[in-house]
PDB file of C-alpha atoms in Angstrom:
ATOM      1  CA  ALA A   1       0.000   0.000   0.000  1.00  0.00           C
ATOM      2  CA  GLN A   2       1.042   3.545  -0.722  1.00  0.00           C
ATOM      3  CA  SER A   3       2.669   5.283   2.247  1.00  0.00           C
ATOM      4  CA  VAL A   4       4.567   8.453   3.098  1.00  0.00           C
ATOM      5  CA  THR A   5       6.863   8.784   6.102  1.00  0.00           C
ATOM      6  CA  GLN A   6       7.920  12.109   7.525  1.00  0.00           C
ATOM      7  CA  LEU A   7      10.877  11.366   9.716  1.00  0.00           C
ATOM      8  CA  ASP A   8      10.607  14.327  12.083  1.00  0.00           C
ATOM      9  CA  SER A   9       7.422  15.344  13.876  1.00  0.00           C
ATOM     10  CA  GLN A  10       8.914  18.649  15.083  1.00  0.00           C
ATOM     11  CA  VAL A  11      11.810  20.739  13.812  1.00  0.00           C
ATOM     12  CA  PRO A  12      12.911  23.863  15.698  1.00  0.00           C
ATOM     13  CA  VAL A  13      15.271  26.186  13.836  1.00  0.00           C
ATOM     14  CA  PHE A  14      16.610  29.685  14.358  1.00  0.00           C
ATOM     15  CA  GLU A  15      15.566  32.490  12.050  1.00  0.00           C
ATOM     16  CA  GLU A  16      17.769  32.856   8.943  1.00  0.00           C
ATOM     17  CA  ALA A  17      19.174  29.338   9.401  1.00  0.00           C
ATOM     18  CA  PRO A  18      18.699  26.645   6.734  1.00  0.00           C
ATOM     19  CA  VAL A  19      16.183  23.855   7.219  1.00  0.00           C
ATOM     20  CA  GLU A  20      15.504  20.421   5.743  1.00  0.00           C
ATOM     21  CA  LEU A  21      12.269  18.529   6.322  1.00  0.00           C
ATOM     22  CA  ARG A  22      12.583  14.864   5.469  1.00  0.00           C
ATOM     23  CA  CYS A  23      10.108  12.716   3.567  1.00  0.00           C
ATOM     24  CA  ASN A  24      10.305   9.125   2.321  1.00  0.00           C
ATOM     25  CA  TYR A  25       7.720   7.469   0.096  1.00  0.00           C
ATOM     26  CA  SER A  26       6.939   3.860  -0.760  1.00  0.00           C
ATOM     27  CA  SER A  27       8.474   2.966  -4.064  1.00  0.00           C
ATOM     28  CA  SER A  28       6.458   2.919  -7.262  1.00  0.00           C
ATOM     29  CA  VAL A  29       7.129   2.968 -10.964  1.00  0.00           C
ATOM     30  CA  SER A  30       5.226   6.186 -11.354  1.00  0.00           C
ATOM     31  CA  VAL A  31       4.816   8.350  -8.284  1.00  0.00           C
ATOM     32  CA  TYR A  32       3.822  11.981  -7.988  1.00  0.00           C
ATOM     33  CA  LEU A  33       5.030  13.857  -4.915  1.00  0.00           C
ATOM     34  CA  PHE A  34       3.837  17.005  -3.195  1.00  0.00           C
ATOM     35  CA  TRP A  35       4.606  19.263  -0.261  1.00  0.00           C
ATOM     36  CA  TYR A  36       1.774  21.201   1.377  1.00  0.00           C
ATOM     37  CA  VAL A  37       1.897  23.760   4.199  1.00  0.00           C
ATOM     38  CA  GLN A  38      -0.764  24.400   6.821  1.00  0.00           C
ATOM     39  CA  TYR A  39      -0.707  27.634   8.792  1.00  0.00           C
ATOM     40  CA  PRO A  40      -2.633  27.757  12.099  1.00  0.00           C
ATOM     41  CA  ASN A  41      -6.401  27.572  11.657  1.00  0.00           C
ATOM     42  CA  GLN A  42      -6.135  27.335   7.895  1.00  0.00           C
ATOM     43  CA  GLY A  43      -6.423  24.686   5.220  1.00  0.00           C
ATOM     44  CA  LEU A  44      -3.485  23.248   3.320  1.00  0.00           C
ATOM     45  CA  GLN A  45      -1.693  25.155   0.560  1.00  0.00           C
ATOM     46  CA  LEU A  46       0.504  23.606  -2.130  1.00  0.00           C
ATOM     47  CA  LEU A  47       4.202  24.500  -1.842  1.00  0.00           C
ATOM     48  CA  LEU A  48       5.542  22.450  -4.740  1.00  0.00           C
ATOM     49  CA  LYS A  49       5.064  19.249  -6.690  1.00  0.00           C
ATOM     50  CA  TYR A  50       7.114  16.689  -8.619  1.00  0.00           C
ATOM     51  CA  LEU A  51       5.451  14.960 -11.535  1.00  0.00           C
ATOM     52  CA  SER A  52       8.408  14.178 -13.819  1.00  0.00           C
ATOM     53  CA  GLY A  53      11.514  15.760 -15.314  1.00  0.00           C
ATOM     54  CA  SER A  54      14.083  17.678 -13.296  1.00  0.00           C
ATOM     55  CA  THR A  55      14.607  16.159  -9.880  1.00  0.00           C
ATOM     56  CA  LEU A  56      15.056  19.581  -8.262  1.00  0.00           C
ATOM     57  CA  VAL A  57      11.718  21.287  -7.867  1.00  0.00           C
ATOM     58  CA  LYS A  58      11.296  24.897  -6.842  1.00  0.00           C
ATOM     59  CA  GLY A  59       8.186  26.102  -5.078  1.00  0.00           C
ATOM     60  CA  ILE A  60       6.701  29.151  -3.474  1.00  0.00           C
ATOM     61  CA  ASN A  61       8.200  31.144  -0.598  1.00  0.00           C
ATOM     62  CA  GLY A  62      11.762  30.074  -1.450  1.00  0.00           C
ATOM     63  CA  PHE A  63      11.254  26.358  -0.793  1.00  0.00           C
ATOM     64  CA  GLU A  64      12.679  23.602  -2.969  1.00  0.00           C
ATOM     65  CA  ALA A  65      12.698  19.820  -2.889  1.00  0.00           C
ATOM     66  CA  GLU A  66      14.765  17.115  -4.494  1.00  0.00           C
ATOM     67  CA  PHE A  67      13.333  13.862  -5.815  1.00  0.00           C
ATOM     68  CA  ASN A  68      15.730  10.985  -5.139  1.00  0.00           C
ATOM     69  CA  LYS A  69      14.507   7.755  -6.695  1.00  0.00           C
ATOM     70  CA  SER A  70      17.264   5.520  -5.332  1.00  0.00           C
ATOM     71  CA  GLN A  71      16.608   6.646  -1.770  1.00  0.00           C
ATOM     72  CA  THR A  72      12.828   7.045  -2.278  1.00  0.00           C
ATOM     73  CA  SER A  73      13.065  10.479  -0.707  1.00  0.00           C
ATOM     74  CA  PHE A  74      11.619  13.899  -1.412  1.00  0.00           C
ATOM     75  CA  HIS A  75      13.160  16.223   1.191  1.00  0.00           C
ATOM     76  CA  LEU A  76      12.073  19.860   1.458  1.00  0.00           C
ATOM     77  CA  ARG A  77      14.691  22.569   1.946  1.00  0.00           C
ATOM     78  CA  LYS A  78      14.932  26.299   2.458  1.00  0.00           C
ATOM     79  CA  PRO A  79      18.293  28.087   2.728  1.00  0.00           C
ATOM     80  CA  SER A  80      17.105  30.760   5.166  1.00  0.00           C
ATOM     81  CA  VAL A  81      13.863  30.564   7.160  1.00  0.00           C
ATOM     82  CA  HIS A  82      11.700  33.388   8.465  1.00  0.00           C
ATOM     83  CA  ILE A  83       9.392  33.587  11.442  1.00  0.00           C
ATOM     84  CA  SER A  84       6.487  33.460   8.999  1.00  0.00           C
ATOM     85  CA  ASP A  85       7.536  29.944   7.906  1.00  0.00           C
ATOM     86  CA  THR A  86       6.333  28.587  11.238  1.00  0.00           C
ATOM     87  CA  ALA A  87       3.668  26.071  10.218  1.00  0.00           C
ATOM     88  CA  GLU A  88       2.997  22.379   9.714  1.00  0.00           C
ATOM     89  CA  TYR A  89       4.350  20.815   6.541  1.00  0.00           C
ATOM     90  CA  PHE A  90       2.918  17.729   4.881  1.00  0.00           C
ATOM     91  CA  CYS A  91       4.481  15.484   2.283  1.00  0.00           C
ATOM     92  CA  ALA A  92       2.042  13.602   0.029  1.00  0.00           C
ATOM     93  CA  SER A  93       2.119  11.102  -2.809  1.00  0.00           C
ATOM     94  CA  SER A  94      -0.134   9.783  -5.539  1.00  0.00           C
ATOM     95  CA  TYR A  95       0.472   6.903  -7.941  1.00  0.00           C
ATOM     96  CA  SER A  96       0.152   7.887 -11.572  1.00  0.00           C
ATOM     97  CA  GLY A  97      -2.238  10.645 -10.616  1.00  0.00           C
ATOM     98  CA  ASN A  98      -5.101   8.169 -10.387  1.00  0.00           C
ATOM     99  CA  THR A  99      -5.079   7.520  -6.676  1.00  0.00           C
ATOM    100  CA  PRO A 100      -6.028   9.910  -3.891  1.00  0.00           C
ATOM    101  CA  LEU A 101      -3.247  11.839  -2.220  1.00  0.00           C
ATOM    102  CA  VAL A 102      -1.753   9.980   0.727  1.00  0.00           C
ATOM    103  CA  PHE A 103      -0.259  12.320   3.315  1.00  0.00           C
ATOM    104  CA  GLY A 104       2.503  11.900   5.829  1.00  0.00           C
ATOM    105  CA  LYS A 105       1.757  12.768   9.447  1.00  0.00           C
ATOM    106  CA  GLY A 106       3.321  16.182   9.150  1.00  0.00           C
ATOM    107  CA  THR A 107       6.338  18.054  10.476  1.00  0.00           C
ATOM    108  CA  ARG A 108       5.816  21.062  12.679  1.00  0.00           C
ATOM    109  CA  LEU A 109       8.429  23.691  11.839  1.00  0.00           C
ATOM    110  CA  SER A 110       9.031  26.253  14.572  1.00  0.00           C
ATOM    111  CA  VAL A 111      11.220  29.217  13.662  1.00  0.00           C
ATOM    112  CA  ILE A 112      12.839  30.847  16.680  1.00  0.00           C
ATOM    113  CA  ALA A 113      13.779  34.541  16.668  1.00  0.00           C
TER     114      ALA A 113
ATOM    115  CA  LYS B   1     -12.021  34.028  -7.312  1.00  0.00           C
ATOM    116  CA  ALA B   2     -13.643  32.635  -4.173  1.00  0.00           C
ATOM    117  CA  GLY B   3     -11.855  29.755  -2.476  1.00  0.00           C
ATOM    118  CA  VAL B   4     -13.240  26.514  -1.123  1.00  0.00           C
ATOM    119  CA  THR B   5     -15.933  27.232   1.436  1.00  0.00           C
ATOM    120  CA  GLN B   6     -16.788  24.832   4.214  1.00  0.00           C
ATOM    121  CA  THR B   7     -19.711  25.160   6.595  1.00  0.00           C
ATOM    122  CA  PRO B   8     -20.092  25.091   9.478  1.00  0.00           C
ATOM    123  CA  ARG B   9     -16.611  25.998  10.689  1.00  0.00           C
ATOM    124  CA  TYR B  10     -17.171  24.705  14.204  1.00  0.00           C
ATOM    125  CA  LEU B  11     -19.750  22.399  15.694  1.00  0.00           C
ATOM    126  CA  ILE B  12     -20.308  20.394  18.846  1.00  0.00           C
ATOM    127  CA  LYS B  13     -22.364  17.218  18.900  1.00  0.00           C
ATOM    128  CA  THR B  14     -23.000  14.424  21.379  1.00  0.00           C
ATOM    129  CA  ARG B  15     -22.426  10.729  20.907  1.00  0.00           C
ATOM    130  CA  GLY B  16     -25.083   9.024  18.830  1.00  0.00           C
ATOM    131  CA  GLN B  17     -26.087  12.145  16.910  1.00  0.00           C
ATOM    132  CA  GLN B  18     -25.443  12.682  13.224  1.00  0.00           C
ATOM    133  CA  VAL B  19     -23.807  15.560  11.427  1.00  0.00           C
ATOM    134  CA  THR B  20     -23.764  16.958   7.898  1.00  0.00           C
ATOM    135  CA  LEU B  21     -20.871  19.052   6.625  1.00  0.00           C
ATOM    136  CA  SER B  22     -20.975  21.109   3.465  1.00  0.00           C
ATOM    137  CA  CYS B  23     -18.333  22.068   0.927  1.00  0.00           C
ATOM    138  CA  SER B  24     -18.564  24.518  -1.957  1.00  0.00           C
ATOM    139  CA  PRO B  25     -15.638  24.077  -4.347  1.00  0.00           C
ATOM    140  CA  ILE B  26     -13.942  26.753  -6.376  1.00  0.00           C
ATOM    141  CA  SER B  27     -16.076  27.734  -9.348  1.00  0.00           C
ATOM    142  CA  GLY B  28     -15.343  25.422 -12.277  1.00  0.00           C
ATOM    143  CA  HIS B  29     -13.821  22.672 -10.150  1.00  0.00           C
ATOM    144  CA  ARG B  30     -15.583  19.343 -10.579  1.00  0.00           C
ATOM    145  CA  SER B  31     -13.588  17.164  -8.186  1.00  0.00           C
ATOM    146  CA  VAL B  32     -14.102  17.281  -4.432  1.00  0.00           C
ATOM    147  CA  SER B  33     -12.166  15.248  -1.877  1.00  0.00           C
ATOM    148  CA  TRP B  34     -12.697  14.940   1.863  1.00  0.00           C
ATOM    149  CA  TYR B  35     -10.047  14.300   4.501  1.00  0.00           C
ATOM    150  CA  GLN B  36     -10.195  13.753   8.245  1.00  0.00           C
ATOM    151  CA  GLN B  37      -7.377  15.379  10.214  1.00  0.00           C
ATOM    152  CA  THR B  38      -6.556  14.325  13.777  1.00  0.00           C
ATOM    153  CA  PRO B  39      -3.400  14.855  15.866  1.00  0.00           C
ATOM    154  CA  GLY B  40      -2.761  11.123  16.127  1.00  0.00           C
ATOM    155  CA  GLN B  41      -3.547   9.920  12.599  1.00  0.00           C
ATOM    156  CA  GLY B  42      -2.786  13.008  10.546  1.00  0.00           C
ATOM    157  CA  LEU B  43      -4.704  13.428   7.301  1.00  0.00           C
ATOM    158  CA  GLN B  44      -6.744  10.433   6.246  1.00  0.00           C
ATOM    159  CA  PHE B  45      -8.628  10.211   2.975  1.00  0.00           C
ATOM    160  CA  LEU B  46     -12.388   9.788   3.249  1.00  0.00           C
ATOM    161  CA  PHE B  47     -13.763   9.988  -0.291  1.00  0.00           C
ATOM    162  CA  GLU B  48     -13.524  11.722  -3.626  1.00  0.00           C
ATOM    163  CA  TYR B  49     -16.290  12.786  -5.975  1.00  0.00           C
ATOM    164  CA  PHE B  50     -16.113  13.813  -9.591  1.00  0.00           C
ATOM    165  CA  SER B  51     -19.156  14.883 -11.566  1.00  0.00           C
ATOM    166  CA  GLU B  52     -21.529  13.488  -8.905  1.00  0.00           C
ATOM    167  CA  THR B  53     -19.841  10.053  -8.901  1.00  0.00           C
ATOM    168  CA  GLN B  54     -17.812   8.669  -6.032  1.00  0.00           C
ATOM    169  CA  ARG B  55     -14.449   7.913  -7.556  1.00  0.00           C
ATOM    170  CA  ASN B  56     -12.519   6.695  -4.546  1.00  0.00           C
ATOM    171  CA  LYS B  57     -13.314   5.789  -0.957  1.00  0.00           C
ATOM    172  CA  GLY B  58     -11.015   5.549   2.019  1.00  0.00           C
ATOM    173  CA  ASN B  59     -11.002   2.991   4.788  1.00  0.00           C
ATOM    174  CA  PHE B  60     -13.751   4.388   6.998  1.00  0.00           C
ATOM    175  CA  PRO B  61     -16.859   2.659   8.349  1.00  0.00           C
ATOM    176  CA  GLY B  62     -20.190   2.961   6.603  1.00  0.00           C
ATOM    177  CA  ARG B  63     -21.254   5.639   9.105  1.00  0.00           C
ATOM    178  CA  PHE B  64     -19.306   8.034   6.914  1.00  0.00           C
ATOM    179  CA  SER B  65     -21.021   8.907   3.665  1.00  0.00           C
ATOM    180  CA  GLY B  66     -20.995  11.663   1.126  1.00  0.00           C
ATOM    181  CA  ARG B  67     -22.496  12.944  -2.056  1.00  0.00           C
ATOM    182  CA  GLN B  68     -21.936  15.538  -4.722  1.00  0.00           C
ATOM    183  CA  PHE B  69     -24.571  17.640  -6.393  1.00  0.00           C
ATOM    184  CA  SER B  70     -24.844  18.759 -10.006  1.00  0.00           C
ATOM    185  CA  ASN B  71     -23.336  22.155  -9.121  1.00  0.00           C
ATOM    186  CA  SER B  72     -20.273  20.303  -7.692  1.00  0.00           C
ATOM    187  CA  ARG B  73     -21.122  21.209  -4.098  1.00  0.00           C
ATOM    188  CA  SER B  74     -20.545  18.294  -1.777  1.00  0.00           C
ATOM    189  CA  GLU B  75     -21.787  17.132   1.579  1.00  0.00           C
ATOM    190  CA  MET B  76     -20.522  14.498   3.948  1.00  0.00           C
ATOM    191  CA  ASN B  77     -22.544  12.882   6.676  1.00  0.00           C
ATOM    192  CA  VAL B  78     -21.469  11.033   9.778  1.00  0.00           C
ATOM    193  CA  SER B  79     -24.146   9.059  11.581  1.00  0.00           C
ATOM    194  CA  THR B  80     -24.122   7.631  15.100  1.00  0.00           C
ATOM    195  CA  LEU B  81     -21.251   9.863  16.171  1.00  0.00           C
ATOM    196  CA  GLU B  82     -18.483   8.451  18.348  1.00  0.00           C
ATOM    197  CA  LEU B  83     -15.954  10.310  20.482  1.00  0.00           C
ATOM    198  CA  GLY B  84     -13.229   9.303  18.029  1.00  0.00           C
ATOM    199  CA  ASP B  85     -14.952  11.202  15.237  1.00  0.00           C
ATOM    200  CA  SER B  86     -13.787  14.474  16.791  1.00  0.00           C
ATOM    201  CA  ALA B  87     -11.543  15.944  14.122  1.00  0.00           C
ATOM    202  CA  LEU B  88     -10.986  18.650  11.571  1.00  0.00           C
ATOM    203  CA  TYR B  89     -12.737  17.676   8.349  1.00  0.00           C
ATOM    204  CA  LEU B  90     -11.104  19.181   5.301  1.00  0.00           C
ATOM    205  CA  CYS B  91     -12.561  19.501   1.849  1.00  0.00           C
ATOM    206  CA  ALA B  92     -10.418  20.039  -1.224  1.00  0.00           C
ATOM    207  CA  SER B  93     -11.353  20.765  -4.798  1.00  0.00           C
ATOM    208  CA  SER B  94      -9.562  20.474  -8.115  1.00  0.00           C
ATOM    209  CA  PHE B  95     -10.418  20.995 -11.743  1.00  0.00           C
ATOM    210  CA  SER B  96      -9.830  17.424 -12.883  1.00  0.00           C
ATOM    211  CA  ALA B  97     -10.066  13.968 -11.365  1.00  0.00           C
ATOM    212  CA  ARG B  98      -6.362  13.256 -11.811  1.00  0.00           C
ATOM    213  CA  THR B  99      -4.254  14.219  -8.799  1.00  0.00           C
ATOM    214  CA  THR B 100      -1.456  15.778 -10.814  1.00  0.00           C
ATOM    215  CA  GLY B 101      -2.775  19.211 -10.245  1.00  0.00           C
ATOM    216  CA  GLU B 102      -3.110  21.283  -7.157  1.00  0.00           C
ATOM    217  CA  LEU B 103      -5.688  20.495  -4.523  1.00  0.00           C
ATOM    218  CA  PHE B 104      -7.293  23.608  -3.077  1.00  0.00           C
ATOM    219  CA  PHE B 105      -8.292  23.144   0.542  1.00  0.00           C
ATOM    220  CA  GLY B 106     -10.937  24.846   2.592  1.00  0.00           C
ATOM    221  CA  GLU B 107     -10.311  25.919   6.175  1.00  0.00           C
ATOM    222  CA  GLY B 108     -12.149  22.896   7.491  1.00  0.00           C
ATOM    223  CA  SER B 109     -15.032  22.065   9.766  1.00  0.00           C
ATOM    224  CA  ARG B 110     -13.946  21.315  13.308  1.00  0.00           C
ATOM    225  CA  LEU B 111     -16.218  18.712  14.876  1.00  0.00           C
ATOM    226  CA  THR B 112     -16.180  18.037  18.593  1.00  0.00           C
ATOM    227  CA  VAL B 113     -18.111  15.008  19.858  1.00  0.00           C
ATOM    228  CA  LEU B 114     -18.951  14.995  23.571  1.00  0.00           C
TER     229      LEU B 114
END
């Protein structure tokens, strides 16, 4: 069965420091991968997605992620975080675009001033 | 362009009651998905509708049901509520049935079962 594992439930980081949020997915011939962000009391918003092509994907708000097929990973990175990046981040996958999105359990990013 | 609208935003029910939640997708979107979000289980898929047809269903008991109307608005119903049904219920819409595009989420309906 399709599954997504987010290795860290909470990540504290100082403002202007780099951050990496880790995500591993269950292997598939054709997998689509997504990162969503949820700010307090709001719904989820798409940060970026990988469907095919370049393994380095750039998203909104300065985030990027790298698709690594051999390690079945799709880690999210930002070189310098801001207080406003404090939120919960969800990694998600879909097989061939025909199955519902399966989400990881989320990583709570706390940016410390 | 108006976003996904979910009503009610907050509600409190007691065990054994039933509840109906509503979702109005973005204009022009024909696919609506529902997710249950809890601190312990994260986001779990409930069901997906496209053009009034249920396309996929998650692993939830039959007490959970849904439907989609001709104007793409969707409702979900939970009967015989249990304490464990307390959660944030999120609705998401998209233009097509294929999940290669972006899902647009509403702010959710927070259900508390006492």
